mmCIF file of C-alpha atoms in Angstrom:
data_model
loop_
_atom_site.group_PDB
_atom_site.id
_atom_site.type_symbol
_atom_site.label_atom_id
_atom_site.label_comp_id
_atom_site.label_asym_id
_atom_site.label_seq_id
_atom_site.Cartn_x
_atom_site.Cartn_y
_atom_site.Cartn_z
ATOM 1 C CA MET X 1 11.099 -29.473 6.824
ATOM 2 C CA ILE X 2 8.561 -27.792 9.047
ATOM 3 C CA MET X 3 10.272 -24.443 8.480
ATOM 4 C CA GLU X 4 9.927 -24.920 4.754
ATOM 5 C CA ILE X 5 6.237 -25.589 5.090
ATOM 6 C CA LEU X 6 5.752 -22.602 7.355
ATOM 7 C CA THR X 7 7.726 -20.384 5.027
ATOM 8 C CA ALA X 8 5.810 -21.490 1.974
ATOM 9 C CA ALA X 9 2.502 -21.078 3.794
ATOM 10 C CA ALA X 10 3.321 -17.597 5.061
ATOM 11 C CA ILE X 11 4.609 -16.366 1.720
ATOM 12 C CA GLY X 12 1.734 -17.974 -0.141
ATOM 13 C CA ILE X 13 -0.977 -16.553 2.093
ATOM 14 C CA GLY X 14 0.738 -13.164 2.056
ATOM 15 C CA ALA X 15 0.801 -13.144 -1.726
ATOM 16 C CA LEU X 16 -2.863 -14.146 -1.745
ATOM 17 C CA PHE X 17 -3.730 -11.225 0.509
ATOM 18 C CA VAL X 18 -1.825 -8.892 -1.794
ATOM 19 C CA LEU X 19 -3.759 -10.209 -4.774
ATOM 20 C CA MET X 20 -7.078 -9.893 -2.955
ATOM 21 C CA GLY X 21 -6.246 -6.357 -1.972
ATOM 22 C CA VAL X 22 -5.514 -5.277 -5.486
ATOM 23 C CA ILE X 23 -8.679 -6.945 -6.755
ATOM 24 C CA GLY X 24 -10.436 -4.849 -4.148
ATOM 25 C CA LEU X 25 -8.881 -1.795 -5.771
ATOM 26 C CA PHE X 26 -11.028 -2.592 -8.777
ATOM 27 C CA ARG X 27 -14.176 -3.751 -7.072
ATOM 28 C CA PHE X 28 -14.727 -0.893 -4.695
ATOM 29 C CA PRO X 29 -16.880 1.948 -6.003
ATOM 30 C CA ASP X 30 -15.153 4.948 -4.500
ATOM 31 C CA PHE X 31 -11.729 6.350 -3.704
ATOM 32 C CA PHE X 32 -12.241 6.319 0.045
ATOM 33 C CA THR X 33 -13.222 2.649 0.022
ATOM 34 C CA ARG X 34 -10.253 1.756 -2.150
ATOM 35 C CA ILE X 35 -8.013 2.988 0.621
ATOM 36 C CA HIS X 36 -9.223 0.025 2.666
ATOM 37 C CA ALA X 37 -8.183 -2.368 -0.086
ATOM 38 C CA ALA X 38 -4.771 -0.767 -0.335
ATOM 39 C CA GLY X 39 -4.456 -1.034 3.429
ATOM 40 C CA VAL X 40 -5.133 -4.775 3.367
ATOM 41 C CA THR X 41 -2.388 -5.078 0.775
ATOM 42 C CA ASP X 42 0.039 -3.255 2.939
ATOM 43 C CA THR X 43 -0.614 -4.768 6.363
ATOM 44 C CA ALA X 44 -1.778 -8.367 5.990
ATOM 45 C CA GLY X 45 -0.073 -9.011 2.660
ATOM 46 C CA ALA X 46 3.257 -7.360 3.319
ATOM 47 C CA GLY X 47 3.313 -8.495 6.946
ATOM 48 C CA LEU X 48 2.820 -12.189 6.212
ATOM 49 C CA PHE X 49 5.143 -12.010 3.231
ATOM 50 C CA ILE X 50 7.996 -10.434 5.148
ATOM 51 C CA LEU X 51 7.423 -12.741 8.131
ATOM 52 C CA GLY X 52 7.658 -15.708 5.798
ATOM 53 C CA LEU X 53 10.925 -14.448 4.358
ATOM 54 C CA ALA X 54 12.248 -13.793 7.856
ATOM 55 C CA LEU X 55 11.350 -17.346 8.890
ATOM 56 C CA HIS X 56 13.270 -18.613 5.899
ATOM 57 C CA SER X 57 16.416 -16.694 6.682
ATOM 58 C CA GLY X 58 16.569 -17.515 10.386
ATOM 59 C CA LEU X 59 18.653 -15.406 12.773
ATOM 60 C CA THR X 60 20.845 -13.364 10.448
ATOM 61 C CA VAL X 61 21.337 -9.756 9.492
ATOM 62 C CA ALA X 62 18.887 -10.267 6.635
ATOM 63 C CA THR X 63 16.116 -10.902 9.168
ATOM 64 C CA LEU X 64 16.960 -7.632 10.888
ATOM 65 C CA LYS X 65 16.698 -5.798 7.594
ATOM 66 C CA LEU X 66 13.385 -7.437 6.784
ATOM 67 C CA LEU X 67 11.999 -6.587 10.189
ATOM 68 C CA PHE X 68 13.181 -3.038 9.716
ATOM 69 C CA ILE X 69 11.223 -2.858 6.460
ATOM 70 C CA LEU X 70 8.156 -4.100 8.305
ATOM 71 C CA PHE X 71 8.685 -1.695 11.181
ATOM 72 C CA PHE X 72 9.159 1.221 8.826
ATOM 73 C CA SER X 73 6.086 0.407 6.787
ATOM 74 C CA PHE X 74 4.143 0.100 10.054
ATOM 75 C CA PHE X 75 4.670 3.830 10.506
ATOM 76 C CA THR X 76 4.735 5.125 6.962
ATOM 77 C CA SER X 77 1.809 3.268 5.487
ATOM 78 C CA PRO X 78 -0.875 4.749 7.780
ATOM 79 C CA THR X 79 0.756 8.160 7.530
ATOM 80 C CA GLY X 80 0.789 8.083 3.751
ATOM 81 C CA THR X 81 -2.768 6.771 3.616
ATOM 82 C CA TYR X 82 -3.959 9.476 5.977
ATOM 83 C CA ALA X 83 -2.175 12.157 3.958
ATOM 84 C CA VAL X 84 -3.792 11.020 0.702
ATOM 85 C CA ALA X 85 -7.241 10.791 2.280
ATOM 86 C CA ASN X 86 -6.862 14.195 3.921
ATOM 87 C CA SER X 87 -5.785 15.726 0.646
ATOM 88 C CA ALA X 88 -8.821 14.180 -1.041
ATOM 89 C CA VAL X 89 -11.173 15.624 1.575
ATOM 90 C CA ARG X 90 -9.637 19.077 1.212
ATOM 91 C CA PHE X 91 -9.821 18.702 -2.538
ATOM 92 C CA GLY X 92 -13.549 18.215 -2.238
ATOM 93 C CA LEU X 93 -14.065 14.546 -3.091
ATOM 94 C CA GLN X 94 -17.418 13.334 -1.838
ATOM 95 C CA PRO X 95 -17.775 9.787 -0.533
ATOM 96 C CA TRP X 96 -19.944 7.417 -2.507
ATOM 97 C CA ILE X 97 -23.286 6.670 -0.929
ATOM 98 C CA ARG X 98 -25.349 3.738 -2.036
ATOM 99 C CA PRO X 99 -28.425 5.035 -3.883
ATOM 100 C CA GLY X 100 -31.431 4.782 -1.626
ATOM 101 C CA LYS X 101 -29.526 4.859 1.614
ATOM 102 C CA GLY X 102 -27.638 7.653 3.275
ATOM 103 C CA GLY X 103 -28.890 10.636 5.151
ATOM 104 C CA ALA X 104 -30.177 10.735 8.660
ATOM 105 C CA ASP X 105 -32.563 7.804 8.151
ATOM 106 C CA GLY X 106 -30.306 5.414 6.251
ATOM 107 C CA MET E 1 13.683 -21.671 -0.934
ATOM 108 C CA ASN E 2 11.232 -23.901 -2.693
ATOM 109 C CA GLU E 3 11.054 -22.931 -6.347
ATOM 110 C CA TYR E 4 7.280 -23.190 -6.550
ATOM 111 C CA THR E 5 6.977 -20.745 -3.681
ATOM 112 C CA VAL E 6 9.213 -18.284 -5.459
ATOM 113 C CA ILE E 7 7.435 -18.635 -8.785
ATOM 114 C CA GLY E 8 3.978 -18.427 -7.237
ATOM 115 C CA ALA E 9 4.763 -15.416 -5.085
ATOM 116 C CA ALA E 10 6.540 -13.648 -7.939
ATOM 117 C CA ALA E 11 3.622 -14.274 -10.285
ATOM 118 C CA ALA E 12 1.128 -12.971 -7.728
ATOM 119 C CA LEU E 13 3.217 -9.878 -7.074
ATOM 120 C CA LEU E 14 3.684 -9.151 -10.780
ATOM 121 C CA VAL E 15 -0.031 -9.501 -11.449
ATOM 122 C CA THR E 16 -0.660 -7.192 -8.507
ATOM 123 C CA MET E 17 1.725 -4.587 -9.819
ATOM 124 C CA GLY E 18 0.180 -4.770 -13.274
ATOM 125 C CA LEU E 19 -3.309 -4.312 -11.857
ATOM 126 C CA ALA E 20 -2.129 -1.397 -9.749
ATOM 127 C CA LEU E 21 -0.752 0.212 -12.894
ATOM 128 C CA LEU E 22 -4.112 -0.382 -14.552
ATOM 129 C CA ARG E 23 -5.809 1.416 -11.706
ATOM 130 C CA ALA E 24 -3.296 4.225 -12.080
ATOM 131 C CA ILE E 25 -4.250 4.542 -15.756
ATOM 132 C CA LEU E 26 -7.986 4.150 -15.297
ATOM 133 C CA GLY E 27 -8.565 5.877 -11.967
ATOM 134 C CA PRO E 28 -11.208 8.541 -12.349
ATOM 135 C CA THR E 29 -9.665 10.922 -9.838
ATOM 136 C CA VAL E 30 -6.083 12.005 -9.324
ATOM 137 C CA HIS E 31 -6.036 10.629 -5.794
ATOM 138 C CA ASP E 32 -6.867 7.192 -7.163
ATOM 139 C CA ARG E 33 -3.722 7.409 -9.215
ATOM 140 C CA ILE E 34 -1.630 8.543 -6.256
ATOM 141 C CA LEU E 35 -2.936 5.623 -4.220
ATOM 142 C CA ALA E 36 -2.204 3.191 -7.035
ATOM 143 C CA ALA E 37 1.343 4.523 -7.332
ATOM 144 C CA ASN E 38 1.820 4.022 -3.609
ATOM 145 C CA VAL E 39 0.570 0.439 -3.868
ATOM 146 C CA PHE E 40 2.932 -0.147 -6.771
ATOM 147 C CA GLY E 41 5.817 1.118 -4.672
ATOM 148 C CA THR E 42 5.074 -1.121 -1.727
ATOM 149 C CA LYS E 43 4.742 -4.150 -3.980
ATOM 150 C CA THR E 44 8.109 -3.249 -5.514
ATOM 151 C CA VAL E 45 9.614 -3.451 -2.041
ATOM 152 C CA LEU E 46 8.116 -6.901 -1.529
ATOM 153 C CA PHE E 47 9.293 -8.050 -4.924
ATOM 154 C CA LEU E 48 12.805 -6.837 -4.194
ATOM 155 C CA ALA E 49 12.830 -8.771 -0.918
ATOM 156 C CA LEU E 50 11.664 -11.902 -2.725
ATOM 157 C CA LEU E 51 14.346 -11.460 -5.393
ATOM 158 C CA ALA E 52 16.976 -11.042 -2.700
ATOM 159 C CA PHE E 53 16.205 -14.488 -1.344
ATOM 160 C CA ALA E 54 15.502 -16.138 -4.667
ATOM 161 C CA THR E 55 18.760 -15.167 -6.360
ATOM 162 C CA ASP E 56 20.755 -15.407 -3.124
ATOM 163 C CA ARG E 57 21.963 -11.818 -3.399
ATOM 164 C CA LEU E 58 21.151 -10.382 -0.025
ATOM 165 C CA ASP E 59 22.325 -6.908 -1.082
ATOM 166 C CA LEU E 60 18.941 -6.329 -2.658
ATOM 167 C CA LEU E 61 17.483 -6.002 0.831
ATOM 168 C CA ASP E 62 19.305 -2.693 1.193
ATOM 169 C CA LEU E 63 17.662 -1.598 -2.042
ATOM 170 C CA ALA E 64 14.308 -2.577 -0.584
ATOM 171 C CA ILE E 65 14.901 -0.467 2.521
ATOM 172 C CA ALA E 66 15.972 2.512 0.421
ATOM 173 C CA TYR E 67 13.030 2.174 -1.924
ATOM 174 C CA SER E 68 10.498 1.951 0.867
ATOM 175 C CA LEU E 69 11.759 5.302 2.125
ATOM 176 C CA LEU E 70 11.714 6.738 -1.392
ATOM 177 C CA ASN E 71 8.177 5.508 -1.975
ATOM 178 C CA PHE E 72 6.918 7.160 1.191
ATOM 179 C CA VAL E 73 8.613 10.469 0.442
ATOM 180 C CA GLY E 74 7.459 10.351 -3.167
ATOM 181 C CA THR E 75 3.832 9.842 -2.212
ATOM 182 C CA LEU E 76 3.974 12.790 0.169
ATOM 183 C CA ALA E 77 5.713 14.859 -2.509
ATOM 184 C CA LEU E 78 2.895 14.142 -4.973
ATOM 185 C CA LEU E 79 0.431 15.497 -2.464
ATOM 186 C CA SER E 80 2.200 18.832 -2.285
ATOM 187 C CA PHE E 81 0.691 19.725 -5.664
ATOM 188 C CA PHE E 82 -2.704 20.089 -4.092
ATOM 189 C CA PRO E 83 -3.578 23.313 -2.307
ATOM 190 C CA ARG E 84 -2.770 23.195 1.328
ATOM 191 C CA GLY E 85 -4.519 25.259 3.915
ATOM 192 C CA TYR E 86 -7.654 23.957 5.453
ATOM 193 C CA ASN E 87 -10.626 26.141 4.686
ATOM 194 C CA ARG E 88 -12.729 25.355 7.718
ATOM 195 C CA ALA E 89 -15.582 27.461 6.470
ATOM 196 C CA GLU E 90 -16.221 25.002 3.663
ATOM 197 C CA SER E 91 -15.860 21.833 5.708
ATOM 198 C CA PRO E 92 -19.027 19.755 6.021
ATOM 199 C CA GLY E 93 -21.214 20.718 8.906
ATOM 200 C CA HIS E 94 -19.531 24.034 9.568
ATOM 201 C CA GLU E 95 -21.516 27.130 8.822
ATOM 202 C CA SER E 96 -19.552 29.937 7.284
ATOM 203 C CA ASP E 97 -19.892 33.546 8.293
ATOM 204 C CA GLN E 98 -16.340 34.353 7.380
ATOM 205 C CA SER E 99 -13.933 32.350 5.281
ATOM 206 C CA SER E 100 -10.277 31.837 6.052
ATOM 207 C CA SER E 101 -7.649 30.168 3.896
#
């Protein structure tokens, strides 16, 4: 019973984080800030989601596969994010600065 | 697994994937679209894992592992269409007396 509650809570909160992250993809004004939203989706959302599924399945091979997905995304998600951001900087994208701030004084 | 959990999580993930596609269509720059495609791929992996436990076919977890690898490689492959080679002379805060590419 308690495992069911924990599983439902973990999966539910993970799905909520995923939804909040993708709403952030629309609310943020700039590409470089949207990377933060996508990162929330991938770490908090995917982490809680997969941990909830692993709690549900107990000590089986399926848990090992789920934890491998998490472990793999732990390495590939920052690498992919860094590669996209680096490509954007080389491409010449300028970060968005709030009008009125920015510069040496802001 | 509780059916409300499955339905709720699946609905949230599907809405997320739809919104990511919308960002891929709308995104003003190309890198926005690449980022949205990456987000779509990671949500596909989560959706596959959820389906594996909802329909009691644990073989879909192998698909999720394979697709997470494919998503990563695909995102890096999209970035190969941009010019490589860091032109340090044009980087911010670096004065240029000679340019190198």
